[in-house]
Amino acid sequence: MRKINPLKYRATLSYIVTIVLINTLFLWMPVYSIAGSTITTADFAAGSIFIVRDFAQREIKHYVLLAMLIGGAITYFFVSHTLAIASISAFLTAEAIDWSIFSFTRKPLSDRLIWSSMISCPVDSFIFAHLAGLHWLDILLMTITKFVGVLIIWSIWKVKQSRKTEACLT
C-alpha cells in the first residue's frame, strides 16, 4: 500500500486552514471604527489568503476549488453561515480571476502573484462586503488591508527565493 505524504500538500492544507482561521478572526477580533466604517486586524490577515491560494493552486492545479469548498464547508458548519456564504462567493469569483491569470499569462510566478492579487482583492472585497451587508468604505478598507497582507507575504517569499538563488550560486 502506498503512503500519502501530507507534506506534499502543505500549501493546500495551509489554504484550507487559512480560510477557516480568517473567517473565525472576523468574528472574534476587536472591531475599530474609521470614518463610520469598521475594520479589524482580520482584514489585514485576509490578504495572506490570496498568496496561500496561489501556492495551493500551483500544488493541486484546478483542484484548488475543492480545497476552497472544504474550507468554506468547515466555516459554514463551525463558524458562521453568513460569513461562509459571503466568503465562498467572494473566493469563487476571485478564484476565477486568478485561474485566468495563472492559466493564460506566461509571466514569472512573482508577477502572476502580484497581478492576480491586485485584481482579485478589490473584487473579493466588494462581493464579501455586499453579501455581508457592509458599507462602501468597508470595501475600500478591506481592499487596502488585503493588499498590504499580500505585499507582506509576497515580500517574505521574494526574500526566501533570493536566498535560495544566492545559495545555489555559491
PDB file of C-alpha atoms in Angstrom:
ATOM      1  CA  MET A   1       0.000   0.000   0.000  1.00  0.00           C
ATOM      2  CA  ARG A   2       1.310   3.424  -0.983  1.00  0.00           C
ATOM      3  CA  LYS A   3       1.701   6.042   1.741  1.00  0.00           C
ATOM      4  CA  ILE A   4       0.470   9.582   1.164  1.00  0.00           C
ATOM      5  CA  ASN A   5       2.965  12.227   2.161  1.00  0.00           C
ATOM      6  CA  PRO A   6       0.991  15.061   3.855  1.00  0.00           C
ATOM      7  CA  LEU A   7       3.904  17.473   3.350  1.00  0.00           C
ATOM      8  CA  LYS A   8       3.376  17.111  -0.378  1.00  0.00           C
ATOM      9  CA  TYR A   9       0.137  19.074   0.059  1.00  0.00           C
ATOM     10  CA  ARG A  10       1.197  21.545   2.731  1.00  0.00           C
ATOM     11  CA  ALA A  11       0.168  24.634   0.721  1.00  0.00           C
ATOM     12  CA  THR A  12      -3.269  23.104   0.148  1.00  0.00           C
ATOM     13  CA  LEU A  13      -3.686  22.212   3.812  1.00  0.00           C
ATOM     14  CA  SER A  14      -2.470  25.703   4.739  1.00  0.00           C
ATOM     15  CA  TYR A  15      -5.062  27.179   2.380  1.00  0.00           C
ATOM     16  CA  ILE A  16      -7.937  25.260   3.973  1.00  0.00           C
ATOM     17  CA  VAL A  17      -6.790  26.179   7.482  1.00  0.00           C
ATOM     18  CA  THR A  18      -6.302  29.826   6.462  1.00  0.00           C
ATOM     19  CA  ILE A  19      -9.869  30.058   5.116  1.00  0.00           C
ATOM     20  CA  VAL A  20     -11.304  28.831   8.404  1.00  0.00           C
ATOM     21  CA  LEU A  21      -8.891  30.863  10.531  1.00  0.00           C
ATOM     22  CA  ILE A  22      -9.541  34.176   8.764  1.00  0.00           C
ATOM     23  CA  ASN A  23     -13.307  33.715   8.862  1.00  0.00           C
ATOM     24  CA  THR A  24     -13.019  32.918  12.571  1.00  0.00           C
ATOM     25  CA  LEU A  25     -10.885  36.014  13.137  1.00  0.00           C
ATOM     26  CA  PHE A  26     -13.598  38.190  11.583  1.00  0.00           C
ATOM     27  CA  LEU A  27     -15.924  37.057  14.374  1.00  0.00           C
ATOM     28  CA  TRP A  28     -13.517  37.290  17.295  1.00  0.00           C
ATOM     29  CA  MET A  29     -11.103  40.153  16.633  1.00  0.00           C
ATOM     30  CA  PRO A  30     -11.874  43.604  18.065  1.00  0.00           C
ATOM     31  CA  VAL A  31     -13.652  45.947  15.660  1.00  0.00           C
ATOM     32  CA  TYR A  32     -12.415  49.514  15.166  1.00  0.00           C
ATOM     33  CA  SER A  33     -14.390  52.341  13.616  1.00  0.00           C
ATOM     34  CA  ILE A  34     -12.800  54.565  10.988  1.00  0.00           C
ATOM     35  CA  ALA A  35     -14.991  57.283   9.455  1.00  0.00           C
ATOM     36  CA  GLY A  36     -18.133  55.254  10.109  1.00  0.00           C
ATOM     37  CA  SER A  37     -16.677  52.054   8.683  1.00  0.00           C
ATOM     38  CA  THR A  38     -15.407  49.067  10.597  1.00  0.00           C
ATOM     39  CA  ILE A  39     -12.031  47.411  10.379  1.00  0.00           C
ATOM     40  CA  THR A  40     -10.416  44.555  12.266  1.00  0.00           C
ATOM     41  CA  THR A  41      -6.952  43.094  12.301  1.00  0.00           C
ATOM     42  CA  ALA A  42      -8.546  40.178  10.434  1.00  0.00           C
ATOM     43  CA  ASP A  43      -8.811  42.470   7.402  1.00  0.00           C
ATOM     44  CA  PHE A  44      -5.007  42.576   7.263  1.00  0.00           C
ATOM     45  CA  ALA A  45      -4.742  38.812   7.709  1.00  0.00           C
ATOM     46  CA  ALA A  46      -7.230  38.253   4.878  1.00  0.00           C
ATOM     47  CA  GLY A  47      -4.663  39.359   2.303  1.00  0.00           C
ATOM     48  CA  SER A  48      -2.477  36.388   3.127  1.00  0.00           C
ATOM     49  CA  ILE A  49      -5.085  34.005   1.774  1.00  0.00           C
ATOM     50  CA  PHE A  50      -4.516  35.208  -1.784  1.00  0.00           C
ATOM     51  CA  ILE A  51      -0.855  34.196  -1.754  1.00  0.00           C
ATOM     52  CA  VAL A  52      -1.557  30.932   0.108  1.00  0.00           C
ATOM     53  CA  ARG A  53      -4.217  30.128  -2.503  1.00  0.00           C
ATOM     54  CA  ASP A  54      -1.777  30.830  -5.320  1.00  0.00           C
ATOM     55  CA  PHE A  55       0.705  28.334  -3.857  1.00  0.00           C
ATOM     56  CA  ALA A  56      -2.076  25.771  -3.344  1.00  0.00           C
ATOM     57  CA  GLN A  57      -3.082  26.286  -6.978  1.00  0.00           C
ATOM     58  CA  ARG A  58       0.477  25.549  -8.078  1.00  0.00           C
ATOM     59  CA  GLU A  59       0.371  22.406  -5.961  1.00  0.00           C
ATOM     60  CA  ILE A  60      -3.019  20.935  -6.968  1.00  0.00           C
ATOM     61  CA  LYS A  61      -3.932  22.984 -10.063  1.00  0.00           C
ATOM     62  CA  HIS A  62      -7.679  23.462 -10.555  1.00  0.00           C
ATOM     63  CA  TYR A  63      -8.493  21.203  -7.610  1.00  0.00           C
ATOM     64  CA  VAL A  64      -7.862  24.313  -5.534  1.00  0.00           C
ATOM     65  CA  LEU A  65     -11.603  24.912  -5.922  1.00  0.00           C
ATOM     66  CA  LEU A  66     -12.227  21.711  -3.981  1.00  0.00           C
ATOM     67  CA  ALA A  67      -9.875  22.892  -1.228  1.00  0.00           C
ATOM     68  CA  MET A  68     -11.749  26.206  -1.126  1.00  0.00           C
ATOM     69  CA  LEU A  69     -15.089  24.432  -0.830  1.00  0.00           C
ATOM     70  CA  ILE A  70     -13.734  22.278   2.013  1.00  0.00           C
ATOM     71  CA  GLY A  71     -12.592  25.409   3.859  1.00  0.00           C
ATOM     72  CA  GLY A  72     -15.984  27.019   3.192  1.00  0.00           C
ATOM     73  CA  ALA A  73     -17.883  23.958   4.442  1.00  0.00           C
ATOM     74  CA  ILE A  74     -15.861  23.904   7.658  1.00  0.00           C
ATOM     75  CA  THR A  75     -16.570  27.629   8.092  1.00  0.00           C
ATOM     76  CA  TYR A  76     -20.265  27.099   7.390  1.00  0.00           C
ATOM     77  CA  PHE A  77     -20.722  24.336   9.950  1.00  0.00           C
ATOM     78  CA  PHE A  78     -18.371  25.529  12.679  1.00  0.00           C
ATOM     79  CA  VAL A  79     -18.016  29.314  12.410  1.00  0.00           C
ATOM     80  CA  SER A  80     -20.840  31.248  10.689  1.00  0.00           C
ATOM     81  CA  HIS A  81     -23.327  30.544   7.894  1.00  0.00           C
ATOM     82  CA  THR A  82     -23.375  34.169   6.737  1.00  0.00           C
ATOM     83  CA  LEU A  83     -19.590  34.519   6.708  1.00  0.00           C
ATOM     84  CA  ALA A  84     -19.232  31.206   4.879  1.00  0.00           C
ATOM     85  CA  ILE A  85     -21.662  32.191   2.117  1.00  0.00           C
ATOM     86  CA  ALA A  86     -20.109  35.654   1.694  1.00  0.00           C
ATOM     87  CA  SER A  87     -16.610  34.198   1.849  1.00  0.00           C
ATOM     88  CA  ILE A  88     -17.195  31.358  -0.621  1.00  0.00           C
ATOM     89  CA  SER A  89     -18.993  33.651  -3.083  1.00  0.00           C
ATOM     90  CA  ALA A  90     -16.117  36.131  -2.950  1.00  0.00           C
ATOM     91  CA  PHE A  91     -13.484  33.371  -3.148  1.00  0.00           C
ATOM     92  CA  LEU A  92     -15.148  31.729  -6.161  1.00  0.00           C
ATOM     93  CA  THR A  93     -15.144  34.977  -8.088  1.00  0.00           C
ATOM     94  CA  ALA A  94     -11.582  35.839  -7.070  1.00  0.00           C
ATOM     95  CA  GLU A  95     -10.521  32.293  -7.908  1.00  0.00           C
ATOM     96  CA  ALA A  96     -11.941  32.630 -11.431  1.00  0.00           C
ATOM     97  CA  ILE A  97      -9.864  35.788 -11.872  1.00  0.00           C
ATOM     98  CA  ASP A  98      -6.742  34.122 -10.513  1.00  0.00           C
ATOM     99  CA  TRP A  99      -7.287  30.996 -12.577  1.00  0.00           C
ATOM    100  CA  SER A 100      -7.414  33.156 -15.695  1.00  0.00           C
ATOM    101  CA  ILE A 101      -4.213  34.999 -14.798  1.00  0.00           C
ATOM    102  CA  PHE A 102      -2.338  31.826 -13.867  1.00  0.00           C
ATOM    103  CA  SER A 103      -3.651  29.836 -16.841  1.00  0.00           C
ATOM    104  CA  PHE A 104      -3.272  32.344 -19.665  1.00  0.00           C
ATOM    105  CA  THR A 105      -0.294  34.523 -18.806  1.00  0.00           C
ATOM    106  CA  ARG A 106       3.265  33.397 -19.229  1.00  0.00           C
ATOM    107  CA  LYS A 107       4.680  35.843 -16.709  1.00  0.00           C
ATOM    108  CA  PRO A 108       7.051  34.718 -13.951  1.00  0.00           C
ATOM    109  CA  LEU A 109       5.358  33.436 -10.786  1.00  0.00           C
ATOM    110  CA  SER A 110       6.212  36.556  -8.780  1.00  0.00           C
ATOM    111  CA  ASP A 111       4.446  38.741 -11.371  1.00  0.00           C
ATOM    112  CA  ARG A 112       1.408  36.468 -11.508  1.00  0.00           C
ATOM    113  CA  LEU A 113       1.114  36.520  -7.712  1.00  0.00           C
ATOM    114  CA  ILE A 114       1.011  40.310  -7.614  1.00  0.00           C
ATOM    115  CA  TRP A 115      -1.237  40.773 -10.662  1.00  0.00           C
ATOM    116  CA  SER A 116      -3.763  38.199  -9.516  1.00  0.00           C
ATOM    117  CA  SER A 117      -3.915  39.816  -6.086  1.00  0.00           C
ATOM    118  CA  MET A 118      -4.217  43.354  -7.453  1.00  0.00           C
ATOM    119  CA  ILE A 119      -7.243  42.343  -9.476  1.00  0.00           C
ATOM    120  CA  SER A 120      -8.890  39.798  -7.190  1.00  0.00           C
ATOM    121  CA  CYS A 121      -8.530  41.716  -3.877  1.00  0.00           C
ATOM    122  CA  PRO A 122     -10.988  44.504  -4.788  1.00  0.00           C
ATOM    123  CA  VAL A 123     -13.423  42.108  -6.466  1.00  0.00           C
ATOM    124  CA  ASP A 124     -13.309  39.739  -3.479  1.00  0.00           C
ATOM    125  CA  SER A 125     -13.774  42.650  -1.051  1.00  0.00           C
ATOM    126  CA  PHE A 126     -16.746  44.031  -2.974  1.00  0.00           C
ATOM    127  CA  ILE A 127     -18.595  40.714  -3.124  1.00  0.00           C
ATOM    128  CA  PHE A 128     -17.834  39.804   0.509  1.00  0.00           C
ATOM    129  CA  ALA A 129     -18.861  43.240   1.805  1.00  0.00           C
ATOM    130  CA  HIS A 130     -22.015  43.327  -0.307  1.00  0.00           C
ATOM    131  CA  LEU A 131     -23.181  39.888   0.884  1.00  0.00           C
ATOM    132  CA  ALA A 132     -22.200  40.616   4.482  1.00  0.00           C
ATOM    133  CA  GLY A 133     -24.127  43.936   4.362  1.00  0.00           C
ATOM    134  CA  LEU A 134     -21.122  46.207   4.801  1.00  0.00           C
ATOM    135  CA  HIS A 135     -20.584  49.850   3.786  1.00  0.00           C
ATOM    136  CA  TRP A 136     -18.649  51.091   0.679  1.00  0.00           C
ATOM    137  CA  LEU A 137     -15.849  52.346   2.907  1.00  0.00           C
ATOM    138  CA  ASP A 138     -15.541  48.799   4.260  1.00  0.00           C
ATOM    139  CA  ILE A 139     -14.845  47.665   0.699  1.00  0.00           C
ATOM    140  CA  LEU A 140     -12.072  50.221   0.309  1.00  0.00           C
ATOM    141  CA  LEU A 141     -10.507  49.425   3.688  1.00  0.00           C
ATOM    142  CA  MET A 142     -10.768  45.677   3.096  1.00  0.00           C
ATOM    143  CA  THR A 143      -9.117  46.021  -0.309  1.00  0.00           C
ATOM    144  CA  ILE A 144      -6.258  48.109   1.054  1.00  0.00           C
ATOM    145  CA  THR A 145      -5.663  45.892   4.078  1.00  0.00           C
ATOM    146  CA  LYS A 146      -5.830  42.707   1.992  1.00  0.00           C
ATOM    147  CA  PHE A 147      -3.307  44.076  -0.444  1.00  0.00           C
ATOM    148  CA  VAL A 148      -0.999  45.096   2.424  1.00  0.00           C
ATOM    149  CA  GLY A 149      -1.242  41.492   3.646  1.00  0.00           C
ATOM    150  CA  VAL A 150      -0.468  40.247   0.146  1.00  0.00           C
ATOM    151  CA  LEU A 151       2.586  42.522  -0.104  1.00  0.00           C
ATOM    152  CA  ILE A 152       3.920  41.319   3.254  1.00  0.00           C
ATOM    153  CA  ILE A 153       3.617  37.627   2.350  1.00  0.00           C
ATOM    154  CA  TRP A 154       4.904  38.249  -1.192  1.00  0.00           C
ATOM    155  CA  SER A 155       7.930  40.175   0.165  1.00  0.00           C
ATOM    156  CA  ILE A 156       8.794  37.359   2.572  1.00  0.00           C
ATOM    157  CA  TRP A 157       8.535  34.861  -0.285  1.00  0.00           C
ATOM    158  CA  LYS A 158      10.737  37.016  -2.558  1.00  0.00           C
ATOM    159  CA  VAL A 159      13.430  37.273   0.146  1.00  0.00           C
ATOM    160  CA  LYS A 160      13.394  33.485   0.585  1.00  0.00           C
ATOM    161  CA  GLN A 161      13.632  32.991  -3.176  1.00  0.00           C
ATOM    162  CA  SER A 162      16.611  35.386  -3.360  1.00  0.00           C
ATOM    163  CA  ARG A 163      18.378  33.493  -0.584  1.00  0.00           C
ATOM    164  CA  LYS A 164      17.794  30.172  -2.342  1.00  0.00           C
ATOM    165  CA  THR A 165      19.175  31.609  -5.587  1.00  0.00           C
ATOM    166  CA  GLU A 166      22.227  33.007  -3.812  1.00  0.00           C
ATOM    167  CA  ALA A 167      22.829  29.664  -2.062  1.00  0.00           C
ATOM    168  CA  CYS A 168      22.710  27.840  -5.390  1.00  0.00           C
ATOM    169  CA  LEU A 169      25.192  30.235  -6.954  1.00  0.00           C
ATOM    170  CA  THR A 170      27.776  29.815  -4.201  1.00  0.00           C
TER     171      THR A 170
END
